[in-house]
Amino acid sequence: MAAVFVAMMFLSLIIVDLSVHKWGQSRAFATVHRLESYSGGVSMLGLDALCRLPDGVRLSKDHTWARLYPAGGLELGADTLLATAVGPIQQIVLPKVGDQVEAGGSLFRVEHNGRGMTIPSAVSGRVLAANSRLLEEPELLSSDPYGAGWVCYLGPTEGGPAPSASSSGKTAAWLESEFGRFAEFIFMHVSPDLAVGTTSQDGGLPNRGCLSELDQKAWSAFEAEFLRRG
């Protein structure tokens, strides 16, 4: 009789464990689906376009870009991974004209629903112009990062920004790998039950603005893991 009782207890524990596991999977599925539905997705087909750089643009490993002009000045902004992660933000804090920006120091700040992060500069220089249009239309940082969403213009500096790779092909491959790393980051922060490397149901990537679904702790973790890699 005791053996039967033990067997029934063991079976009950297995059923409970399976039920909890199934509930966890359902919860993870629902969370991922909610992220997939947010603000339009980033499909694998669109990844090539996101990793394609305009002529003259060089990336830094901190996910900002720079465009060198003949006079020696640099136009700076956020690359497509950063733009995709933050999505249509509510506010951007720009550097002031005349400010001296140091490599590794603060370049600008983005804020959304009480969360925010500071984006570092890849180079040093004095701010000659800031894109005041972003104050009224901060969403341009996300929708047109290499164009109307530029952030500021620095005066001539010694040397240029350190590119993430030595050729456009390698740069695109590096950025693509960063999108993959970002997918892992998002799903690890969405639910502890999701394993590293999990992607969306159709094999795509996290959607534009998916960081807005997460808390300040996740924003700070993103800043530490993707933007401060000196």
Tab-separated table of C-alpha atoms in Angstrom:
chain	number	residue	atom	x	y	z
A	1	MET	CA	0.000	0.000	0.000
A	2	ALA	CA	2.861	2.314	0.873
A	3	ALA	CA	4.509	1.558	-2.470
A	4	VAL	CA	1.302	2.473	-4.331
A	5	PHE	CA	1.055	5.715	-2.359
A	6	VAL	CA	4.667	6.629	-3.184
A	7	ALA	CA	4.082	5.839	-6.862
A	8	MET	CA	0.987	8.035	-6.943
A	9	MET	CA	2.845	10.892	-5.266
A	10	PHE	CA	5.672	10.576	-7.790
A	11	LEU	CA	3.176	10.611	-10.679
A	12	SER	CA	1.460	13.682	-9.214
A	13	LEU	CA	4.754	15.541	-9.012
A	14	ILE	CA	5.475	14.731	-12.659
A	15	ILE	CA	2.037	16.014	-13.703
A	16	VAL	CA	2.514	19.218	-11.698
A	17	ASP	CA	5.976	19.728	-13.200
A	18	LEU	CA	4.651	19.247	-16.731
A	19	SER	CA	1.787	21.650	-16.047
A	20	VAL	CA	4.154	24.332	-14.750
A	21	HIS	CA	6.457	23.836	-17.740
A	22	LYS	CA	3.522	24.088	-20.155
A	23	TRP	CA	2.314	27.262	-18.380
A	24	GLY	CA	5.792	28.752	-18.665
A	25	GLN	CA	5.933	27.971	-22.372
A	26	SER	CA	2.495	29.515	-22.918
A	27	ARG	CA	3.527	32.635	-21.011
A	28	ALA	CA	6.745	32.934	-23.023
A	29	PHE	CA	4.824	32.406	-26.276
A	30	ALA	CA	2.338	35.137	-25.354
A	31	THR	CA	5.110	37.581	-24.431
A	32	VAL	CA	6.993	36.949	-27.658
A	33	HIS	CA	3.784	37.327	-29.661
A	34	ARG	CA	3.126	40.676	-27.962
A	35	LEU	CA	6.588	41.868	-28.950
A	36	GLU	CA	6.107	40.642	-32.504
A	37	SER	CA	2.923	42.682	-32.760
A	38	TYR	CA	4.566	45.905	-31.587
A	39	SER	CA	5.225	48.659	-34.133
A	40	GLY	CA	5.919	46.435	-37.119
A	41	GLY	CA	8.528	43.705	-37.201
A	42	VAL	CA	12.092	43.458	-38.406
A	43	SER	CA	12.011	40.459	-40.725
A	44	MET	CA	15.042	38.525	-41.850
A	45	LEU	CA	14.334	39.794	-45.368
A	46	GLY	CA	14.742	43.359	-44.093
A	47	LEU	CA	18.005	42.622	-42.285
A	48	ASP	CA	20.112	43.174	-45.395
A	49	ALA	CA	18.693	46.672	-45.768
A	50	LEU	CA	19.281	47.441	-42.087
A	51	CYS	CA	22.923	46.384	-42.371
A	52	ARG	CA	23.590	48.330	-45.591
A	53	LEU	CA	25.471	51.574	-44.980
A	54	PRO	CA	25.239	54.781	-47.022
A	55	ASP	CA	28.409	55.928	-48.745
A	56	GLY	CA	30.860	57.594	-46.416
A	57	VAL	CA	29.308	56.289	-43.193
A	58	ARG	CA	31.524	54.443	-40.744
A	59	LEU	CA	30.308	52.587	-37.673
A	60	SER	CA	31.730	52.415	-34.187
A	61	LYS	CA	31.410	49.368	-31.950
A	62	ASP	CA	29.214	51.501	-29.664
A	63	HIS	CA	26.496	51.609	-32.347
A	64	THR	CA	26.921	55.179	-33.439
A	65	TRP	CA	28.012	56.270	-36.900
A	66	ALA	CA	30.127	59.070	-38.316
A	67	ARG	CA	30.354	60.670	-41.740
A	68	LEU	CA	33.559	62.577	-42.502
A	69	TYR	CA	33.271	65.782	-44.543
A	70	PRO	CA	36.071	67.305	-46.678
A	71	ALA	CA	36.620	70.139	-44.212
A	72	GLY	CA	37.410	67.555	-41.552
A	73	GLY	CA	34.200	67.750	-39.527
A	74	LEU	CA	32.115	64.741	-38.543
A	75	GLU	CA	28.376	64.211	-38.673
A	76	LEU	CA	27.271	61.724	-35.985
A	77	GLY	CA	24.184	59.650	-35.296
A	78	ALA	CA	22.786	56.293	-34.163
A	79	ASP	CA	23.167	53.164	-36.289
A	80	THR	CA	20.234	50.964	-37.332
A	81	LEU	CA	20.571	48.519	-34.446
A	82	LEU	CA	20.268	51.297	-31.877
A	83	ALA	CA	17.494	52.940	-33.917
A	84	THR	CA	15.612	49.640	-34.148
A	85	ALA	CA	16.018	48.884	-30.448
A	86	VAL	CA	14.689	52.200	-29.120
A	87	GLY	CA	12.050	52.751	-31.808
A	88	PRO	CA	9.948	55.963	-31.829
A	89	ILE	CA	11.248	57.619	-28.658
A	90	GLN	CA	9.463	60.438	-26.844
A	91	GLN	CA	12.427	62.684	-26.136
A	92	ILE	CA	16.042	63.160	-27.097
A	93	VAL	CA	18.559	65.271	-25.189
A	94	LEU	CA	21.051	66.756	-27.640
A	95	PRO	CA	24.516	68.153	-26.972
A	96	LYS	CA	24.697	71.942	-26.984
A	97	VAL	CA	26.516	73.911	-29.657
A	98	GLY	CA	29.937	74.747	-28.275
A	99	ASP	CA	30.130	71.681	-26.018
A	100	GLN	CA	33.328	69.674	-26.067
A	101	VAL	CA	32.522	65.992	-26.596
A	102	GLU	CA	35.069	63.398	-25.523
A	103	ALA	CA	35.449	59.917	-26.966
A	104	GLY	CA	33.672	57.543	-24.627
A	105	GLY	CA	31.746	60.387	-23.009
A	106	SER	CA	28.118	61.314	-23.419
A	107	LEU	CA	26.972	62.278	-26.929
A	108	PHE	CA	23.178	62.331	-26.495
A	109	ARG	CA	20.384	60.731	-24.462
A	110	VAL	CA	17.097	59.088	-25.432
A	111	GLU	CA	14.040	58.755	-23.171
A	112	HIS	CA	10.723	56.937	-23.444
A	113	ASN	CA	8.002	56.370	-20.824
A	114	GLY	CA	10.283	57.140	-17.904
A	115	ARG	CA	13.148	55.014	-19.186
A	116	GLY	CA	16.301	56.290	-20.774
A	117	MET	CA	19.881	55.629	-21.814
A	118	THR	CA	22.933	57.690	-22.657
A	119	ILE	CA	24.717	57.105	-25.965
A	120	PRO	CA	28.496	57.646	-25.942
A	121	SER	CA	30.579	59.344	-28.610
A	122	ALA	CA	33.155	57.385	-30.585
A	123	VAL	CA	35.294	60.503	-31.139
A	124	SER	CA	36.273	63.781	-29.524
A	125	GLY	CA	35.422	67.221	-30.888
A	126	ARG	CA	33.531	70.436	-30.406
A	127	VAL	CA	29.825	70.551	-31.298
A	128	LEU	CA	29.285	72.975	-34.182
A	129	ALA	CA	25.661	72.034	-34.866
A	130	ALA	CA	22.920	69.882	-33.349
A	131	ASN	CA	19.872	68.566	-35.172
A	132	SER	CA	17.177	70.677	-33.484
A	133	ARG	CA	14.535	68.977	-35.633
A	134	LEU	CA	14.887	65.959	-33.338
A	135	LEU	CA	13.515	68.008	-30.456
A	136	GLU	CA	10.153	68.214	-32.234
A	137	GLU	CA	10.395	64.928	-34.139
A	138	PRO	CA	12.519	62.533	-32.044
A	139	GLU	CA	11.073	59.582	-33.977
A	140	LEU	CA	13.375	60.539	-36.883
A	141	LEU	CA	16.237	58.940	-34.974
A	142	SER	CA	14.495	55.610	-35.525
A	143	SER	CA	12.846	56.121	-38.905
A	144	ASP	CA	15.788	57.734	-40.742
A	145	PRO	CA	18.936	57.216	-38.656
A	146	TYR	CA	21.480	57.912	-41.424
A	147	GLY	CA	19.557	60.838	-42.872
A	148	ALA	CA	17.138	63.245	-41.190
A	149	GLY	CA	17.829	61.535	-37.858
A	150	TRP	CA	21.444	62.700	-37.618
A	151	VAL	CA	22.333	63.979	-34.142
A	152	CYS	CA	25.153	66.509	-34.306
A	153	TYR	CA	28.137	67.842	-36.235
A	154	LEU	CA	31.550	67.992	-34.588
A	155	GLY	CA	34.369	70.296	-35.596
A	156	PRO	CA	37.546	68.857	-37.138
A	157	THR	CA	39.234	66.286	-34.939
A	158	GLU	CA	42.490	64.399	-35.124
A	159	GLY	CA	41.721	61.029	-36.628
A	160	GLY	CA	38.315	59.592	-37.413
A	161	PRO	CA	35.979	57.156	-35.750
A	162	ALA	CA	37.190	53.607	-35.397
A	163	PRO	CA	35.122	51.485	-37.791
A	164	SER	CA	33.789	48.164	-36.588
A	165	ALA	CA	35.378	46.423	-39.579
A	166	SER	CA	37.813	47.164	-42.377
A	167	SER	CA	35.425	46.828	-45.324
A	168	SER	CA	31.756	47.434	-46.023
A	169	GLY	CA	31.162	43.685	-46.352
A	170	LYS	CA	32.741	42.957	-42.996
A	171	THR	CA	30.915	45.877	-41.408
A	172	ALA	CA	27.579	44.527	-42.660
A	173	ALA	CA	28.469	41.066	-41.341
A	174	TRP	CA	29.405	42.556	-37.957
A	175	LEU	CA	26.151	44.521	-37.756
A	176	GLU	CA	24.158	41.428	-38.726
A	177	SER	CA	25.844	39.482	-35.925
A	178	GLU	CA	24.966	42.313	-33.530
A	179	PHE	CA	21.297	42.029	-34.528
A	180	GLY	CA	21.517	38.330	-33.691
A	181	ARG	CA	23.068	39.140	-30.340
A	182	PHE	CA	20.328	41.690	-29.743
A	183	ALA	CA	17.685	39.031	-30.431
A	184	GLU	CA	19.243	36.870	-27.739
A	185	PHE	CA	19.383	39.835	-25.367
A	186	ILE	CA	15.712	40.722	-25.860
A	187	PHE	CA	14.340	37.258	-25.347
A	188	MET	CA	16.515	36.626	-22.320
A	189	HIS	CA	15.057	39.784	-20.767
A	190	VAL	CA	11.494	39.114	-21.879
A	191	SER	CA	11.259	35.821	-20.003
A	192	PRO	CA	13.807	33.821	-17.990
A	193	ASP	CA	12.181	30.672	-19.427
A	194	LEU	CA	13.425	31.470	-22.937
A	195	ALA	CA	16.751	29.961	-23.897
A	196	VAL	CA	19.588	31.948	-25.417
A	197	GLY	CA	19.198	32.152	-29.174
A	198	THR	CA	15.397	32.061	-29.241
A	199	THR	CA	13.905	34.178	-32.018
A	200	SER	CA	10.396	35.102	-33.060
A	201	GLN	CA	7.916	32.514	-34.287
A	202	ASP	CA	8.780	32.996	-37.960
A	203	GLY	CA	12.545	33.016	-37.380
A	204	GLY	CA	12.750	36.797	-37.539
A	205	LEU	CA	14.240	39.367	-35.202
A	206	PRO	CA	12.818	41.451	-32.356
A	207	ASN	CA	10.594	44.236	-33.560
A	208	ARG	CA	11.321	47.923	-33.862
A	209	GLY	CA	11.005	49.628	-30.510
A	210	CYS	CA	10.836	46.393	-28.513
A	211	LEU	CA	12.964	47.940	-25.743
A	212	SER	CA	9.952	50.094	-24.918
A	213	GLU	CA	8.256	46.894	-23.693
A	214	LEU	CA	10.995	46.383	-21.084
A	215	ASP	CA	11.894	48.110	-17.827
A	216	GLN	CA	14.753	50.453	-16.936
A	217	LYS	CA	16.866	47.535	-15.763
A	218	ALA	CA	16.784	46.105	-19.295
A	219	TRP	CA	17.551	49.530	-20.780
A	220	SER	CA	20.577	49.838	-18.505
A	221	ALA	CA	21.679	46.321	-19.416
A	222	PHE	CA	21.378	47.165	-23.128
A	223	GLU	CA	23.444	50.311	-22.581
A	224	ALA	CA	26.147	48.334	-20.777
A	225	GLU	CA	26.269	45.455	-23.255
A	226	PHE	CA	25.921	47.289	-26.561
A	227	LEU	CA	26.903	50.932	-26.061
A	228	ARG	CA	29.817	50.875	-23.629
A	229	ARG	CA	32.263	48.415	-25.095
A	230	GLY	CA	35.543	50.284	-24.921
